[in-house]
Amino acid sequence: MKNNFVLVFDIGSLKMRAIYAGKGLNNTFNIRGYKEIDYDGFYQGNFIMPEKISSLIEQLISSLDISARDVEKVYIGVPAEFSSVVRTEVSVNFGNKRKIKKSDIDSLFYMASEKAKNNNVEVVSVNPISYSLDDGRLSLEPIGEIASSISANLSIIYGDKKFIDMFNTIVAGLNFMSVEYISEPLSQALYIIPKERREDLSLLIDVGDLTTSISFVKGNGLYGLTSFSRGGGFITNDLAEAFDLSMNEADKLKRQIVLSLKGKASDFYELTADLGKIIKIPLNNANEVVGYRIDELAEVIAKCVQLHTKEFLQYLPIYLTGAGICKIKGGRDYLAKGLGRNVSYGMPPLPGKDKPELASVFSLLNSALLSSKLH
């Protein structure tokens, strides 16, 4: 990779982002260019205006003032809604006790991806949840250990073939040499959640504008992944319908909402309408509309936890990213109350950029830089 800089695209359900950056000092990034644009997004695993995607990517690249001459390879994040996860177990027997080498681990990964081949999807990555050695020991870093056999519990992330074919065509049309696809939920999990929290199961909830993903994380892999078309945009829509507002007015109201407030019947949110007059919206009614959607989300998350965990996990670290709920004042606490569990913000460990809504783009950048170092 020339100059050790990478070009990364984050495909959100409201915004598309491009970042051109390299490694900075003390685990920071040296950002040469960053641009985001609003677009129609995707819904239920399909882009709303697929014919516009190519020109949007072109727009982002030209605003960064770089060309295919500056960058050989581009990195594209695969959102949860275009992804699926399967877990598989593979093992290799050495015959005699010996030191485990990197090539042994590579062959386990190769066996798993061959086993996992499927015509409708592409393997995006194979990641370890855990390894077990012949004496029953579990390990996350087995290279150098002495054993006569090793088994791996691996997580395979698939990308939807339509998504990958579409972006392959776009990238080729822009004359880039190659493209690498990165799992967005996995990137976030590995960048946001501390390693010691991933020894047992952790949960990462990313609420965007039109989509929410629920990732179960263990070791260095995804243990399970669910996504569905619900997000902050639905809350805006509910407010517009409930109080007969335009989407712009509903968005202004949403920014004012403070869910921890319990008002009197005479308490209102005040906002300036599109035509300039002041509108008064009853505080408790508006909070109720927002709370209803977050309660719905909490129910779905609780069901997913039941499906992916056999017993009730008393202690399950939960991280929340994305702008859908994090930008609503009191949104995280309301969700935590609905789940009956603590919820932490999932933030990039970067000074000045530690915002949950920036988790996806910086996590993808981190993954792309790690990958470019390997190749």
Tab-separated table of C-alpha atoms in Angstrom:
chain	number	residue	atom	x	y	z
A	1	MET	CA	0.000	0.000	0.000
A	2	LYS	CA	1.554	3.282	-1.085
A	3	ASN	CA	2.468	5.580	1.822
A	4	ASN	CA	0.688	3.165	4.186
A	5	PHE	CA	-2.529	5.134	3.711
A	6	VAL	CA	-5.831	3.359	3.124
A	7	LEU	CA	-9.110	4.424	1.530
A	8	VAL	CA	-12.121	3.077	3.413
A	9	PHE	CA	-15.877	3.310	2.740
A	10	ASP	CA	-18.464	3.006	5.498
A	11	ILE	CA	-21.905	2.223	4.012
A	12	GLY	CA	-24.471	3.336	6.602
A	13	SER	CA	-28.257	3.350	6.299
A	14	LEU	CA	-28.374	7.182	6.255
A	15	LYS	CA	-24.825	8.312	5.465
A	16	MET	CA	-22.067	7.026	3.262
A	17	ARG	CA	-18.592	7.914	4.514
A	18	ALA	CA	-15.128	7.802	2.991
A	19	ILE	CA	-11.900	8.202	4.924
A	20	TYR	CA	-8.324	8.319	3.657
A	21	ALA	CA	-5.880	7.856	6.513
A	22	GLY	CA	-2.809	6.148	7.917
A	23	LYS	CA	-1.500	5.249	11.364
A	24	GLY	CA	-0.735	8.185	13.658
A	25	LEU	CA	1.176	8.342	16.943
A	26	ASN	CA	-0.037	6.549	20.088
A	27	ASN	CA	-2.725	4.457	18.341
A	28	THR	CA	-4.300	7.479	16.668
A	29	PHE	CA	-4.910	8.001	12.942
A	30	ASN	CA	-3.312	10.416	10.518
A	31	ILE	CA	-6.394	11.523	8.568
A	32	ARG	CA	-5.713	13.043	5.137
A	33	GLY	CA	-9.342	13.223	4.066
A	34	TYR	CA	-12.819	12.545	5.449
A	35	LYS	CA	-16.171	13.069	3.778
A	36	GLU	CA	-19.736	11.956	4.483
A	37	ILE	CA	-22.889	12.367	2.420
A	38	ASP	CA	-26.532	11.643	3.173
A	39	TYR	CA	-28.225	9.259	0.766
A	40	ASP	CA	-31.366	7.091	0.527
A	41	GLY	CA	-29.745	4.162	2.355
A	42	PHE	CA	-30.981	0.587	2.434
A	43	TYR	CA	-33.969	-1.225	3.853
A	44	GLN	CA	-34.475	-4.965	4.454
A	45	GLY	CA	-31.228	-5.904	2.744
A	46	ASN	CA	-31.762	-3.816	-0.428
A	47	PHE	CA	-30.515	-0.373	-1.431
A	48	ILE	CA	-33.409	2.048	-1.913
A	49	MET	CA	-31.771	3.698	-4.971
A	50	PRO	CA	-29.081	1.234	-6.149
A	51	GLU	CA	-28.560	3.136	-9.408
A	52	LYS	CA	-27.188	6.144	-7.441
A	53	ILE	CA	-24.497	4.261	-5.469
A	54	SER	CA	-21.790	4.445	-8.142
A	55	SER	CA	-22.014	8.234	-8.546
A	56	LEU	CA	-22.078	8.681	-4.729
A	57	ILE	CA	-18.828	6.709	-4.404
A	58	GLU	CA	-17.345	8.815	-7.219
A	59	GLN	CA	-18.469	12.004	-5.454
A	60	LEU	CA	-16.830	10.907	-2.209
A	61	ILE	CA	-13.550	10.081	-3.959
A	62	SER	CA	-13.400	13.376	-5.847
A	63	SER	CA	-14.112	15.346	-2.655
A	64	LEU	CA	-11.105	13.616	-1.032
A	65	ASP	CA	-9.007	14.702	-4.011
A	66	ILE	CA	-7.420	11.297	-4.595
A	67	SER	CA	-7.406	8.969	-7.583
A	68	ALA	CA	-6.764	5.314	-8.420
A	69	ARG	CA	-3.102	6.329	-8.960
A	70	ASP	CA	-2.778	7.203	-5.245
A	71	VAL	CA	-4.514	4.071	-3.991
A	72	GLU	CA	-4.201	0.514	-5.275
A	73	LYS	CA	-6.816	-1.099	-3.061
A	74	VAL	CA	-10.038	0.158	-1.508
A	75	TYR	CA	-11.667	-1.236	1.630
A	76	ILE	CA	-15.450	-1.456	1.877
A	77	GLY	CA	-17.367	-2.174	5.078
A	78	VAL	CA	-20.106	-4.782	4.771
A	79	PRO	CA	-23.043	-3.728	6.998
A	80	ALA	CA	-24.798	-6.310	9.184
A	81	GLU	CA	-27.880	-6.187	6.966
A	82	PHE	CA	-25.835	-7.638	4.087
A	83	SER	CA	-24.075	-10.200	6.323
A	84	SER	CA	-24.643	-13.497	8.075
A	85	VAL	CA	-22.616	-15.580	10.520
A	86	VAL	CA	-22.128	-19.322	10.952
A	87	ARG	CA	-19.997	-21.077	13.544
A	88	THR	CA	-18.021	-24.162	12.680
A	89	GLU	CA	-15.602	-26.532	14.391
A	90	VAL	CA	-12.459	-27.796	12.602
A	91	SER	CA	-9.494	-29.739	13.944
A	92	VAL	CA	-6.116	-31.062	12.904
A	93	ASN	CA	-4.120	-33.935	14.390
A	94	PHE	CA	-0.313	-33.707	14.263
A	95	GLY	CA	0.336	-37.309	15.378
A	96	ASN	CA	3.062	-36.283	17.842
A	97	LYS	CA	3.302	-33.470	20.353
A	98	ARG	CA	4.925	-30.406	18.847
A	99	LYS	CA	4.846	-26.620	18.825
A	100	ILE	CA	1.839	-25.083	17.080
A	101	LYS	CA	2.893	-22.877	14.147
A	102	LYS	CA	1.132	-20.074	12.304
A	103	SER	CA	0.799	-22.390	9.272
A	104	ASP	CA	-1.289	-24.803	11.420
A	105	ILE	CA	-3.740	-22.003	12.236
A	106	ASP	CA	-3.805	-20.913	8.568
A	107	SER	CA	-4.719	-24.452	7.507
A	108	LEU	CA	-7.591	-24.545	10.056
A	109	PHE	CA	-8.903	-21.272	8.577
A	110	TYR	CA	-8.530	-22.634	5.048
A	111	MET	CA	-10.406	-25.844	5.941
A	112	ALA	CA	-13.205	-23.798	7.489
A	113	SER	CA	-13.591	-21.448	4.517
A	114	GLU	CA	-13.569	-24.369	2.033
A	115	LYS	CA	-16.214	-26.122	4.140
A	116	ALA	CA	-18.245	-22.903	4.265
A	117	LYS	CA	-18.344	-22.122	0.536
A	118	ASN	CA	-21.804	-21.214	-0.692
A	119	ASN	CA	-23.053	-19.900	-4.038
A	120	ASN	CA	-25.247	-17.095	-2.676
A	121	VAL	CA	-22.690	-15.530	-0.361
A	122	GLU	CA	-18.974	-14.754	-0.195
A	123	VAL	CA	-16.761	-15.498	2.806
A	124	VAL	CA	-15.719	-12.081	4.172
A	125	SER	CA	-13.635	-13.413	7.070
A	126	VAL	CA	-12.923	-16.391	9.290
A	127	ASN	CA	-12.242	-15.517	12.938
A	128	PRO	CA	-11.465	-17.517	16.056
A	129	ILE	CA	-13.926	-17.699	18.939
A	130	SER	CA	-11.616	-20.113	20.790
A	131	TYR	CA	-9.080	-22.929	20.272
A	132	SER	CA	-8.892	-26.107	22.309
A	133	LEU	CA	-5.760	-28.244	22.641
A	134	ASP	CA	-5.643	-32.031	23.065
A	135	ASP	CA	-5.295	-31.758	26.858
A	136	GLY	CA	-8.576	-29.807	27.053
A	137	ARG	CA	-6.940	-26.398	27.507
A	138	LEU	CA	-8.720	-23.463	25.859
A	139	SER	CA	-6.633	-20.748	24.273
A	140	LEU	CA	-7.119	-17.657	22.131
A	141	GLU	CA	-3.453	-17.493	21.105
A	142	PRO	CA	-2.255	-21.064	20.572
A	143	ILE	CA	0.846	-20.362	18.429
A	144	GLY	CA	3.874	-21.655	20.343
A	145	GLU	CA	1.833	-24.002	22.575
A	146	ILE	CA	2.805	-27.710	22.661
A	147	ALA	CA	0.068	-30.129	21.534
A	148	SER	CA	-0.582	-33.201	19.376
A	149	SER	CA	-3.890	-31.827	18.042
A	150	ILE	CA	-5.838	-28.587	17.976
A	151	SER	CA	-9.525	-27.800	17.425
A	152	ALA	CA	-10.844	-24.384	16.517
A	153	ASN	CA	-14.274	-22.939	17.140
A	154	LEU	CA	-14.459	-20.471	14.260
A	155	SER	CA	-16.880	-17.774	13.206
A	156	ILE	CA	-17.410	-17.358	9.456
A	157	ILE	CA	-18.856	-14.067	8.252
A	158	TYR	CA	-20.596	-14.112	4.890
A	159	GLY	CA	-21.287	-11.094	2.707
A	160	ASP	CA	-24.344	-11.000	0.474
A	161	LYS	CA	-23.255	-11.787	-3.126
A	162	LYS	CA	-25.425	-9.044	-4.644
A	163	PHE	CA	-23.763	-6.442	-2.391
A	164	ILE	CA	-20.255	-7.660	-3.241
A	165	ASP	CA	-20.942	-7.987	-6.997
A	166	MET	CA	-22.347	-4.454	-7.092
A	167	PHE	CA	-19.328	-2.913	-5.359
A	168	ASN	CA	-16.873	-5.034	-7.398
A	169	THR	CA	-18.388	-3.486	-10.535
A	170	ILE	CA	-18.242	0.047	-9.090
A	171	VAL	CA	-14.609	-0.321	-7.947
A	172	ALA	CA	-13.529	-1.796	-11.312
A	173	GLY	CA	-15.299	1.057	-13.122
A	174	LEU	CA	-13.221	3.561	-11.123
A	175	ASN	CA	-9.976	1.783	-12.139
A	176	PHE	CA	-8.862	0.638	-8.699
A	177	MET	CA	-6.658	-2.456	-8.754
A	178	SER	CA	-8.424	-4.368	-5.992
A	179	VAL	CA	-11.000	-4.256	-3.225
A	180	GLU	CA	-11.196	-5.894	0.187
A	181	TYR	CA	-14.448	-6.339	2.106
A	182	ILE	CA	-14.455	-5.913	5.881
A	183	SER	CA	-17.236	-6.927	8.257
A	184	GLU	CA	-18.518	-3.736	9.863
A	185	PRO	CA	-20.026	-5.409	12.985
A	186	LEU	CA	-16.849	-7.443	13.593
A	187	SER	CA	-14.605	-4.389	13.110
A	188	GLN	CA	-16.626	-2.503	15.700
A	189	ALA	CA	-16.577	-5.439	18.116
A	190	LEU	CA	-12.778	-5.794	17.953
A	191	TYR	CA	-12.056	-2.069	18.135
A	192	ILE	CA	-14.648	-0.959	20.698
A	193	ILE	CA	-14.878	-3.887	23.132
A	194	PRO	CA	-11.812	-4.462	25.342
A	195	LYS	CA	-10.119	-7.846	24.853
A	196	GLU	CA	-10.820	-9.047	28.410
A	197	ARG	CA	-14.551	-8.381	27.889
A	198	ARG	CA	-14.500	-10.664	24.849
A	199	GLU	CA	-13.284	-13.752	26.738
A	200	ASP	CA	-16.932	-14.355	27.624
A	201	LEU	CA	-19.937	-13.284	25.605
A	202	SER	CA	-20.440	-9.543	24.980
A	203	LEU	CA	-23.164	-7.745	23.095
A	204	LEU	CA	-22.782	-4.902	20.602
A	205	ILE	CA	-25.920	-3.031	19.532
A	206	ASP	CA	-25.564	-0.631	16.615
A	207	VAL	CA	-28.697	1.458	16.054
A	208	GLY	CA	-28.517	3.437	12.819
A	209	ASP	CA	-31.170	5.397	10.977
A	210	LEU	CA	-32.995	2.592	9.150
A	211	THR	CA	-31.268	-0.480	10.565
A	212	THR	CA	-30.197	-2.034	13.864
A	213	SER	CA	-27.678	-4.820	14.310
A	214	ILE	CA	-27.182	-7.038	17.338
A	215	SER	CA	-23.786	-8.756	17.447
A	216	PHE	CA	-22.809	-11.408	19.966
A	217	VAL	CA	-19.058	-11.256	20.372
A	218	LYS	CA	-16.701	-13.876	21.783
A	219	GLY	CA	-12.932	-14.114	21.448
A	220	ASN	CA	-11.973	-12.521	18.138
A	221	GLY	CA	-15.145	-13.525	16.311
A	222	LEU	CA	-18.883	-12.989	16.070
A	223	TYR	CA	-20.788	-15.689	17.925
A	224	GLY	CA	-24.069	-14.587	16.374
A	225	LEU	CA	-25.487	-11.697	14.338
A	226	THR	CA	-29.011	-10.391	13.838
A	227	SER	CA	-30.115	-7.278	11.999
A	228	PHE	CA	-33.493	-5.785	11.223
A	229	SER	CA	-34.894	-2.659	9.613
A	230	ARG	CA	-35.597	-0.390	12.558
A	231	GLY	CA	-33.677	2.666	13.740
A	232	GLY	CA	-33.661	6.351	14.599
A	233	GLY	CA	-35.430	7.288	11.358
A	234	PHE	CA	-38.491	5.353	12.521
A	235	ILE	CA	-38.598	7.495	15.684
A	236	THR	CA	-38.507	10.665	13.545
A	237	ASN	CA	-41.323	9.249	11.408
A	238	ASP	CA	-43.414	8.381	14.500
A	239	LEU	CA	-43.044	11.954	15.820
A	240	ALA	CA	-44.029	13.376	12.412
A	241	GLU	CA	-47.170	11.224	12.308
A	242	ALA	CA	-48.142	11.715	15.958
A	243	PHE	CA	-47.941	15.524	15.870
A	244	ASP	CA	-48.593	16.221	12.181
A	245	LEU	CA	-45.078	17.557	11.546
A	246	SER	CA	-42.812	17.555	8.508
A	247	MET	CA	-39.802	15.215	8.748
A	248	ASN	CA	-37.576	18.258	9.254
A	249	GLU	CA	-39.750	19.521	12.133
A	250	ALA	CA	-39.898	16.013	13.648
A	251	ASP	CA	-36.109	15.835	13.513
A	252	LYS	CA	-35.857	19.178	15.355
A	253	LEU	CA	-38.258	17.860	17.988
A	254	LYS	CA	-36.274	14.633	18.371
A	255	ARG	CA	-33.131	16.654	19.117
A	256	GLN	CA	-34.975	18.393	21.972
A	257	ILE	CA	-36.373	15.241	23.595
A	258	VAL	CA	-35.067	14.437	27.086
A	259	LEU	CA	-36.445	11.022	28.030
A	260	SER	CA	-35.595	11.342	31.720
A	261	LEU	CA	-38.006	14.263	32.110
A	262	LYS	CA	-41.444	13.643	33.610
A	263	GLY	CA	-43.425	16.754	32.865
A	264	LYS	CA	-46.694	18.226	34.059
A	265	ALA	CA	-49.650	18.443	31.681
A	266	SER	CA	-48.671	22.061	31.016
A	267	ASP	CA	-45.064	21.248	29.955
A	268	PHE	CA	-44.198	21.516	26.257
A	269	TYR	CA	-41.336	21.263	23.820
A	270	GLU	CA	-41.243	24.378	21.640
A	271	LEU	CA	-39.915	24.372	18.107
A	272	THR	CA	-39.860	26.668	15.114
A	273	ALA	CA	-41.920	25.214	12.270
A	274	ASP	CA	-40.697	25.208	8.663
A	275	LEU	CA	-42.859	28.272	7.981
A	276	GLY	CA	-41.448	30.148	10.976
A	277	LYS	CA	-44.216	29.909	13.575
A	278	ILE	CA	-43.631	28.401	17.021
A	279	ILE	CA	-45.216	24.984	17.642
A	280	LYS	CA	-45.813	23.596	21.139
A	281	ILE	CA	-45.701	19.819	21.592
A	282	PRO	CA	-46.819	18.272	24.923
A	283	LEU	CA	-43.631	16.983	26.609
A	284	ASN	CA	-45.041	13.754	28.049
A	285	ASN	CA	-46.750	12.773	24.790
A	286	ALA	CA	-43.576	13.307	22.753
A	287	ASN	CA	-41.497	11.311	25.249
A	288	GLU	CA	-44.077	8.518	25.118
A	289	VAL	CA	-43.818	8.263	21.304
A	290	VAL	CA	-40.016	7.967	21.472
A	291	GLY	CA	-40.126	5.595	24.444
A	292	TYR	CA	-42.514	3.274	22.618
A	293	ARG	CA	-39.989	2.643	19.799
A	294	ILE	CA	-37.102	2.095	22.217
A	295	ASP	CA	-39.229	-0.357	24.229
A	296	GLU	CA	-39.930	-2.240	20.986
A	297	LEU	CA	-36.184	-2.395	20.336
A	298	ALA	CA	-35.488	-3.631	23.882
A	299	GLU	CA	-37.989	-6.464	23.360
A	300	VAL	CA	-36.277	-7.620	20.158
A	301	ILE	CA	-32.825	-7.463	21.806
A	302	ALA	CA	-34.066	-9.447	24.825
A	303	LYS	CA	-35.458	-12.149	22.459
A	304	CYS	CA	-32.121	-12.319	20.595
A	305	VAL	CA	-30.256	-12.755	23.887
A	306	GLN	CA	-32.583	-15.655	24.776
A	307	LEU	CA	-31.976	-17.287	21.381
A	308	HIS	CA	-28.193	-17.001	21.504
A	309	THR	CA	-27.639	-17.900	25.150
A	310	LYS	CA	-28.896	-21.078	26.754
A	311	GLU	CA	-29.102	-19.724	30.275
A	312	PHE	CA	-29.900	-16.249	31.567
A	313	LEU	CA	-26.590	-14.424	31.669
A	314	GLN	CA	-26.514	-12.354	34.814
A	315	TYR	CA	-23.538	-10.415	33.560
A	316	LEU	CA	-23.490	-9.524	29.868
A	317	PRO	CA	-21.459	-6.465	28.859
A	318	ILE	CA	-23.545	-4.416	26.400
A	319	TYR	CA	-22.196	-1.672	24.150
A	320	LEU	CA	-24.333	0.757	22.156
A	321	THR	CA	-23.116	2.490	18.979
A	322	GLY	CA	-24.668	4.380	16.050
A	323	ALA	CA	-26.626	7.642	16.025
A	324	GLY	CA	-30.146	6.140	16.192
A	325	ILE	CA	-30.505	6.117	19.993
A	326	CYS	CA	-27.188	7.549	21.227
A	327	LYS	CA	-28.103	11.035	20.003
A	328	ILE	CA	-31.410	11.060	21.888
A	329	LYS	CA	-30.894	12.537	25.359
A	330	GLY	CA	-31.589	9.761	27.846
A	331	GLY	CA	-31.951	7.187	25.031
A	332	ARG	CA	-29.245	4.840	26.272
A	333	ASP	CA	-30.595	4.861	29.860
A	334	TYR	CA	-34.134	4.228	28.614
A	335	LEU	CA	-32.908	1.222	26.603
A	336	ALA	CA	-30.947	-0.063	29.620
A	337	LYS	CA	-34.098	0.153	31.758
A	338	GLY	CA	-36.060	-1.791	29.131
A	339	LEU	CA	-33.396	-4.510	29.070
A	340	GLY	CA	-32.886	-4.546	32.838
A	341	ARG	CA	-29.123	-4.429	32.185
A	342	ASN	CA	-26.316	-1.873	32.108
A	343	VAL	CA	-25.541	-0.422	28.691
A	344	SER	CA	-22.259	1.399	27.923
A	345	TYR	CA	-21.589	3.656	24.968
A	346	GLY	CA	-19.295	1.951	22.445
A	347	MET	CA	-16.818	4.672	21.505
A	348	PRO	CA	-13.648	4.775	19.411
A	349	PRO	CA	-10.670	5.146	21.804
A	350	LEU	CA	-9.643	8.372	20.052
A	351	PRO	CA	-9.332	11.810	21.674
A	352	GLY	CA	-11.984	14.158	20.277
A	353	LYS	CA	-13.576	11.426	18.160
A	354	ASP	CA	-14.971	9.310	20.988
A	355	LYS	CA	-18.578	9.423	19.793
A	356	PRO	CA	-20.761	6.296	19.367
A	357	GLU	CA	-21.934	7.485	15.934
A	358	LEU	CA	-18.295	7.433	14.709
A	359	ALA	CA	-17.673	3.864	15.909
A	360	SER	CA	-18.265	2.225	12.523
A	361	VAL	CA	-16.040	4.429	10.360
A	362	PHE	CA	-13.031	4.390	12.722
A	363	SER	CA	-13.415	0.678	13.446
A	364	LEU	CA	-13.340	-0.038	9.696
A	365	LEU	CA	-10.300	2.220	9.308
A	366	ASN	CA	-8.531	0.352	12.115
A	367	SER	CA	-9.300	-3.032	10.478
A	368	ALA	CA	-8.165	-1.795	7.049
A	369	LEU	CA	-4.840	-0.555	8.438
A	370	LEU	CA	-4.255	-3.873	10.255
A	371	SER	CA	-5.043	-5.761	7.045
A	372	SER	CA	-2.802	-3.559	4.856
A	373	LYS	CA	0.080	-4.266	7.254
A	374	LEU	CA	-0.407	-8.028	6.781
A	375	HIS	CA	-0.368	-7.945	2.985
